[in-house]
Coordinates of C-alpha atoms in Angstrom, one line a residue:
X1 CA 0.0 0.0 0.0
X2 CA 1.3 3.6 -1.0
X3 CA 2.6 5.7 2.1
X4 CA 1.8 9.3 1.8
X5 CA 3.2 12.1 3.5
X6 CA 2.6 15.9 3.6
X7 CA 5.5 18.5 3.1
X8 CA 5.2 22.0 4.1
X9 CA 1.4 21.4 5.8
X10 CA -0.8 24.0 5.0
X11 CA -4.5 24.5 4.9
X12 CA -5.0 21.6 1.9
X13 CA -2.7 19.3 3.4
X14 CA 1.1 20.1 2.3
X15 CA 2.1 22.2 -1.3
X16 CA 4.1 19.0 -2.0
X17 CA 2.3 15.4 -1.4
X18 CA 4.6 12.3 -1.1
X19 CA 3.6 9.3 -2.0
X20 CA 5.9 6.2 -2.1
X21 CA 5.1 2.9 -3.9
X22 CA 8.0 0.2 -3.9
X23 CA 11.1 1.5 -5.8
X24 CA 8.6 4.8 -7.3
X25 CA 8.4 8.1 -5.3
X26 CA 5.4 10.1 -6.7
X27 CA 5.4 14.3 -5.3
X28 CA 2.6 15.9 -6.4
X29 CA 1.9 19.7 -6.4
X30 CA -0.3 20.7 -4.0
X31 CA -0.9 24.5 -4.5
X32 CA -4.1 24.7 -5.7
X33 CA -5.9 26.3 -7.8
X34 CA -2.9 26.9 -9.6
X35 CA -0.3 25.1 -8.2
X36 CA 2.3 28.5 -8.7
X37 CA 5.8 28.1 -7.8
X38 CA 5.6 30.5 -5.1
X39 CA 9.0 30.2 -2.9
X40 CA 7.3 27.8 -0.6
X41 CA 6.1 25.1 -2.6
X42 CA 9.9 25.6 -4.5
X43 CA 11.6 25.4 -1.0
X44 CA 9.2 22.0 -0.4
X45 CA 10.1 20.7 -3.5
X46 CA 13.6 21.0 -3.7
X47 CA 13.9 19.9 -0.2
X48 CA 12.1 16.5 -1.3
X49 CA 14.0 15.9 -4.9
X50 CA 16.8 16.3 -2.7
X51 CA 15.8 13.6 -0.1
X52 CA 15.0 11.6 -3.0
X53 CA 18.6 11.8 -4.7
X54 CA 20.1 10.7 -1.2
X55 CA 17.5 7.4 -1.4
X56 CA 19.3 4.7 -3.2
X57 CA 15.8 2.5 -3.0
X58 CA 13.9 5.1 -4.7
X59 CA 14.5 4.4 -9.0
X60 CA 11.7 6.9 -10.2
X61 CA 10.8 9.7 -9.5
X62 CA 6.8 11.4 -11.1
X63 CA 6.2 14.9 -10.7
X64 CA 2.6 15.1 -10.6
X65 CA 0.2 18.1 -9.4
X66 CA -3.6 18.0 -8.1
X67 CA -6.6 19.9 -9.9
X68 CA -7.3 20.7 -12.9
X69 CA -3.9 22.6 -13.7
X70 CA -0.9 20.8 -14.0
X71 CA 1.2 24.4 -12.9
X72 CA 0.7 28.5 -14.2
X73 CA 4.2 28.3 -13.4
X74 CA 5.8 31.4 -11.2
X75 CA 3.1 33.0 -7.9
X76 CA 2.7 36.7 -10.0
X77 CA 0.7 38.0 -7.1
X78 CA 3.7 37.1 -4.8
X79 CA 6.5 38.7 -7.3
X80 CA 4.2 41.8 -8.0
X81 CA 4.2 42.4 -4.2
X82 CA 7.7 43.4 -3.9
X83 CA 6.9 45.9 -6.4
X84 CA 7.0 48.5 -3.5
X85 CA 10.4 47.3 -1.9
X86 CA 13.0 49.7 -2.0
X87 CA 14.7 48.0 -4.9
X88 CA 11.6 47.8 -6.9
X89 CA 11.5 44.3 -6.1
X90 CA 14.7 43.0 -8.0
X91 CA 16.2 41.0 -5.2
X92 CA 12.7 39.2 -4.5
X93 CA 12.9 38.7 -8.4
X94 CA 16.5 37.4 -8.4
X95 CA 15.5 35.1 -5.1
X96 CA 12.6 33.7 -7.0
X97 CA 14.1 33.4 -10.4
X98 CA 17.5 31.6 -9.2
X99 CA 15.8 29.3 -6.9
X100 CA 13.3 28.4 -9.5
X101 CA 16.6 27.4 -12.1
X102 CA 18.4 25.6 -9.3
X103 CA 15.5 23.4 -8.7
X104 CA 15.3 22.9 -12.7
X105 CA 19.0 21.9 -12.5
X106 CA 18.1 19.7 -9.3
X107 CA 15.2 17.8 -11.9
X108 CA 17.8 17.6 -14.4
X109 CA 20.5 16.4 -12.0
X110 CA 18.9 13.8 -10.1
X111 CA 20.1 10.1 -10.2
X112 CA 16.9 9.1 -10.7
X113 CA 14.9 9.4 -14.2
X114 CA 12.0 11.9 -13.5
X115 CA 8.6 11.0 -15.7
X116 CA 6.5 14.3 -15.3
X117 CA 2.7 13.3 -15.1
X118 CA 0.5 15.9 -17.0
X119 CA -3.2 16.6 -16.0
X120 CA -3.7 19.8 -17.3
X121 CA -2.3 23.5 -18.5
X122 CA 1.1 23.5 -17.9
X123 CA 2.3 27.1 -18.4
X124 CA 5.1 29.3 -18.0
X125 CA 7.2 27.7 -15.3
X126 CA 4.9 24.7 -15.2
X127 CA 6.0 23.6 -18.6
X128 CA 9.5 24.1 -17.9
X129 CA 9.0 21.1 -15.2
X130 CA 7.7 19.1 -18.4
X131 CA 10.3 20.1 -20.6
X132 CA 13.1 19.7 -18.0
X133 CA 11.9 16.1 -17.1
X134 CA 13.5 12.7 -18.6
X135 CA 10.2 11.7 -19.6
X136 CA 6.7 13.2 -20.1
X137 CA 3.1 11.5 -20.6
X138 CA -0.3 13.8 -20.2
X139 CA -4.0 13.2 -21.1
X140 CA -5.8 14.2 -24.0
X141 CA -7.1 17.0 -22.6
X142 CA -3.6 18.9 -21.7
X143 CA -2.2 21.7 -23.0
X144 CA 1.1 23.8 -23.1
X145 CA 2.1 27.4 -23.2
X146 CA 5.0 30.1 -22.8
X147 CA 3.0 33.2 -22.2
X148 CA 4.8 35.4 -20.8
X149 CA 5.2 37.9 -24.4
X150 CA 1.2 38.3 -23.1
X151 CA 2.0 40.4 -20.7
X152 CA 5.3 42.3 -21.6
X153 CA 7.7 39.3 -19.6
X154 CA 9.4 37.1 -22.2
X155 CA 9.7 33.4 -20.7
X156 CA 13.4 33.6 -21.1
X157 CA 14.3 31.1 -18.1
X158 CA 11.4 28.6 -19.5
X159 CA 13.1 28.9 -22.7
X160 CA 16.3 26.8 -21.7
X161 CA 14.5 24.1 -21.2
X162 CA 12.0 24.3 -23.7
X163 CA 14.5 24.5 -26.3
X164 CA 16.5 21.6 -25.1
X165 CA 13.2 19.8 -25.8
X166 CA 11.4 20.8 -28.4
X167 CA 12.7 21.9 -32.0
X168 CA 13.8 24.7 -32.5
X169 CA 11.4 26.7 -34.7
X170 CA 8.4 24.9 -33.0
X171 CA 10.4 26.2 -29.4
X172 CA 10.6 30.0 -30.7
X173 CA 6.8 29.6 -31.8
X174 CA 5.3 28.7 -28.1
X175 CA 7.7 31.8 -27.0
X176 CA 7.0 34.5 -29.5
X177 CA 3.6 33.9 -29.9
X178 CA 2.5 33.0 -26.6
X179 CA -0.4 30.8 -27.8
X180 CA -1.4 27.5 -26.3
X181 CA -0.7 24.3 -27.8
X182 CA -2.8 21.0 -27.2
X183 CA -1.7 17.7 -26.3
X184 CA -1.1 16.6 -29.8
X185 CA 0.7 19.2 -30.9
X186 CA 3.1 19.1 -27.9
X187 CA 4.0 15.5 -28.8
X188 CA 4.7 16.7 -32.5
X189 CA 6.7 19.8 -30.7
X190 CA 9.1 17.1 -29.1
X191 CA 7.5 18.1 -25.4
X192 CA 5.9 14.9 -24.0
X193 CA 5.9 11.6 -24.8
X194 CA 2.3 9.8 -24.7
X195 CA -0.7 11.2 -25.0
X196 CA -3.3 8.8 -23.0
X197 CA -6.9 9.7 -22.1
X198 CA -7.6 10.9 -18.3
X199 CA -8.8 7.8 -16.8
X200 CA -5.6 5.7 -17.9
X201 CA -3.2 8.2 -17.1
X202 CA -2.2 7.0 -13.5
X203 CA -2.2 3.4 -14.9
X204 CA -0.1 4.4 -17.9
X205 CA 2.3 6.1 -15.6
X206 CA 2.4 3.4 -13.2
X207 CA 3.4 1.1 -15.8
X208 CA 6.4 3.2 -17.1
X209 CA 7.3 3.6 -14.1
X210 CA 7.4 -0.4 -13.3
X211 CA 9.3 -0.8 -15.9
X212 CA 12.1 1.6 -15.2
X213 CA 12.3 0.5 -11.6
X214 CA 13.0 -3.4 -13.0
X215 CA 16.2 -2.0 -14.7
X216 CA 19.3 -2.0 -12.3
X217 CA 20.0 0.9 -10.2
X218 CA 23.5 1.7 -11.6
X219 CA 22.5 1.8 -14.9
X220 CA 19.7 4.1 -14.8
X221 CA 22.2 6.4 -12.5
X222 CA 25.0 6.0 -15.0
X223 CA 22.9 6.6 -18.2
X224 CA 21.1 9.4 -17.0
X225 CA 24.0 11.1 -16.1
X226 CA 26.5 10.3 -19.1
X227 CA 22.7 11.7 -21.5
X228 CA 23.6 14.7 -19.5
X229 CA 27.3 14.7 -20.1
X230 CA 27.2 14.3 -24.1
X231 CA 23.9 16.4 -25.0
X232 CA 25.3 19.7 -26.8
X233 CA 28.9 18.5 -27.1
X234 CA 30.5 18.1 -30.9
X235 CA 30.5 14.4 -32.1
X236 CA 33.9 13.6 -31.5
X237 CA 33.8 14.8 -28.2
X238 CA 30.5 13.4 -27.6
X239 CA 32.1 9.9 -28.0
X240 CA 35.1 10.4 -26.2
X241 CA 32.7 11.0 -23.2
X242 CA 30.1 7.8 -24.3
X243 CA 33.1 5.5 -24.5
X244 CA 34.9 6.6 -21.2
X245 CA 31.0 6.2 -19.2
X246 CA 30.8 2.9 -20.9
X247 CA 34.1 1.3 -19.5
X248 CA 33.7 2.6 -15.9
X249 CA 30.4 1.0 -16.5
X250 CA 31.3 -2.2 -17.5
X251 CA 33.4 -2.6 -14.5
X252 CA 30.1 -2.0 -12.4
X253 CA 28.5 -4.5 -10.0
X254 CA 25.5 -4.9 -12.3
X255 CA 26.4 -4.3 -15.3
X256 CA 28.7 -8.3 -14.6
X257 CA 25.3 -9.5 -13.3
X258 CA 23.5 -8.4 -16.1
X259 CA 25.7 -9.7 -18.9
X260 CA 26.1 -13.0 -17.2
X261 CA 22.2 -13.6 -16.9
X262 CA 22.3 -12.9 -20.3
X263 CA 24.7 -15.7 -21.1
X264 CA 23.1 -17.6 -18.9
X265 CA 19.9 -17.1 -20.2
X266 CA 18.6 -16.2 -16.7
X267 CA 16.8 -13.2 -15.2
X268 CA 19.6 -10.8 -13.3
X269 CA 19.7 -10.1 -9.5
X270 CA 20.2 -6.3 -9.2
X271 CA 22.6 -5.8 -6.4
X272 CA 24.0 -1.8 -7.2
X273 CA 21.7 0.2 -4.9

């Protein structure tokens, strides 16, 4: 049975829900009706990726969010508020801007793969989290947007990892027009994944998820990491770094175990936790 736990408690419960099912930790925003990154739910976020990166028993990780939004992305109300400070709010801005890219770093540099689960509009800062995620599956009914050329605020810190994940002119059409895309269209965009209607979408998850978790430990840490290491670098180089990752990781615990059960013709024993 799933344990769930409550981070930051709050008036609905926690802004971040824990849930943890065998080798699969599920954190679900909890912010409603939007589920904004305000600095709390950020703080309570980042403080549970990084209890989840120090968990060797935890193999995947699903960013997932309640209601009928997936995120709107940054609290507006709370930024506009330090309007009046004496800066005109820039340090509240740089506070909020920084932390929100350090957690994006922290999705991008966990061990564990991240599979975001989408429910939803994800906008602004809420698509970044899909965009920024290994992996991405949301219902039928989803849909994606960079808005912030709306209202005079370019989404330039969305952008990074927007155009790390979708093609280029299709990237630079969500961020200079502003307009809302639909579930479809984000999986021809190169944003998500699967597209599954909303009454599968937990099952479709939890089966992706199953999956991953039955592949050893050391591998998944390993691959993610050296898919990190080579993305952006020129071929040769690119190579140099695939081929130095691969010996180290054929010298691994599992990676013996898993070529032997291979010979063998038998399932493997994961031991590299």
């Amino acid at each position: 049975m799933a344990d769930v736990v409550h981070l930051h408690k709050g008036e609905a419960g926690g802004l971040v829900l824990k849930e943890r099912n065998d080798a699969v930790l599920r954190l679900t925003l909890n912010n409603p009706p939007a589920n904004v990154l305000s600095i709390a739910l950020m703080e309570a976020l980042s403080a549970a990726l990084d209890e989840a990166a120090a968990d060797e028993t935890v193999r995947v990780v699903v960013l997932a969010s309640g209601g009928n939004l997936y995120s709107a992305g940054h609290d507006l109300k709370e930024m506009t508020a330090h309007r009046s400070d004496p800066d005109g709010g820039r340090a509240f801005y740089d506070k909020t801007l920084r932390m929100a890219a350090d957690l994006m770093l922290k999705i991008a540099g966990l061990p564990q793969p991240v599979l975001a689960e989408i429910d939803g509009l994800a906008t602004a800062a809420g698509c970044q989290i899909v965009a920024t995620a290994d992996l991405a599956i949301c219902t039928d009914t989803s849909a994606f947007c960079t808005p912030g050329v709306n209202i005079g605020l370019f989404c330039s810190t969305p952008m990074v990892a927007v155009t790390r994940a979708a093609h280029p002119k299709q990237a630079m059409e969500m961020l200079l027009t502003g307009e809302t895309i639909d579930a479809s269209t984000a999986k021809d965009f190169g944003l998500v994944n699967r597209i599954v209607p909303k009454q599968y979408l937990r099952q479709v998850v939890d089966k992706y998820c199953a999956v991953i978790a039955s592949k050893s430990p050391q591998a998944l840490r390993i691959g993610k990491a050296a898919y990190r290491a080579q993305a952006g670098l020129p071929l040769p180089e690119a190579y140099d770094k695939a081929v130095s990752i691969m010996i180290d990781n054929m010298l691994v615990d599992d990676a013996k175990e898993g070529i032997g059960a291979f010979l063998d013709k038998r399932m493997p024993e994961w031991k590299g936790e």
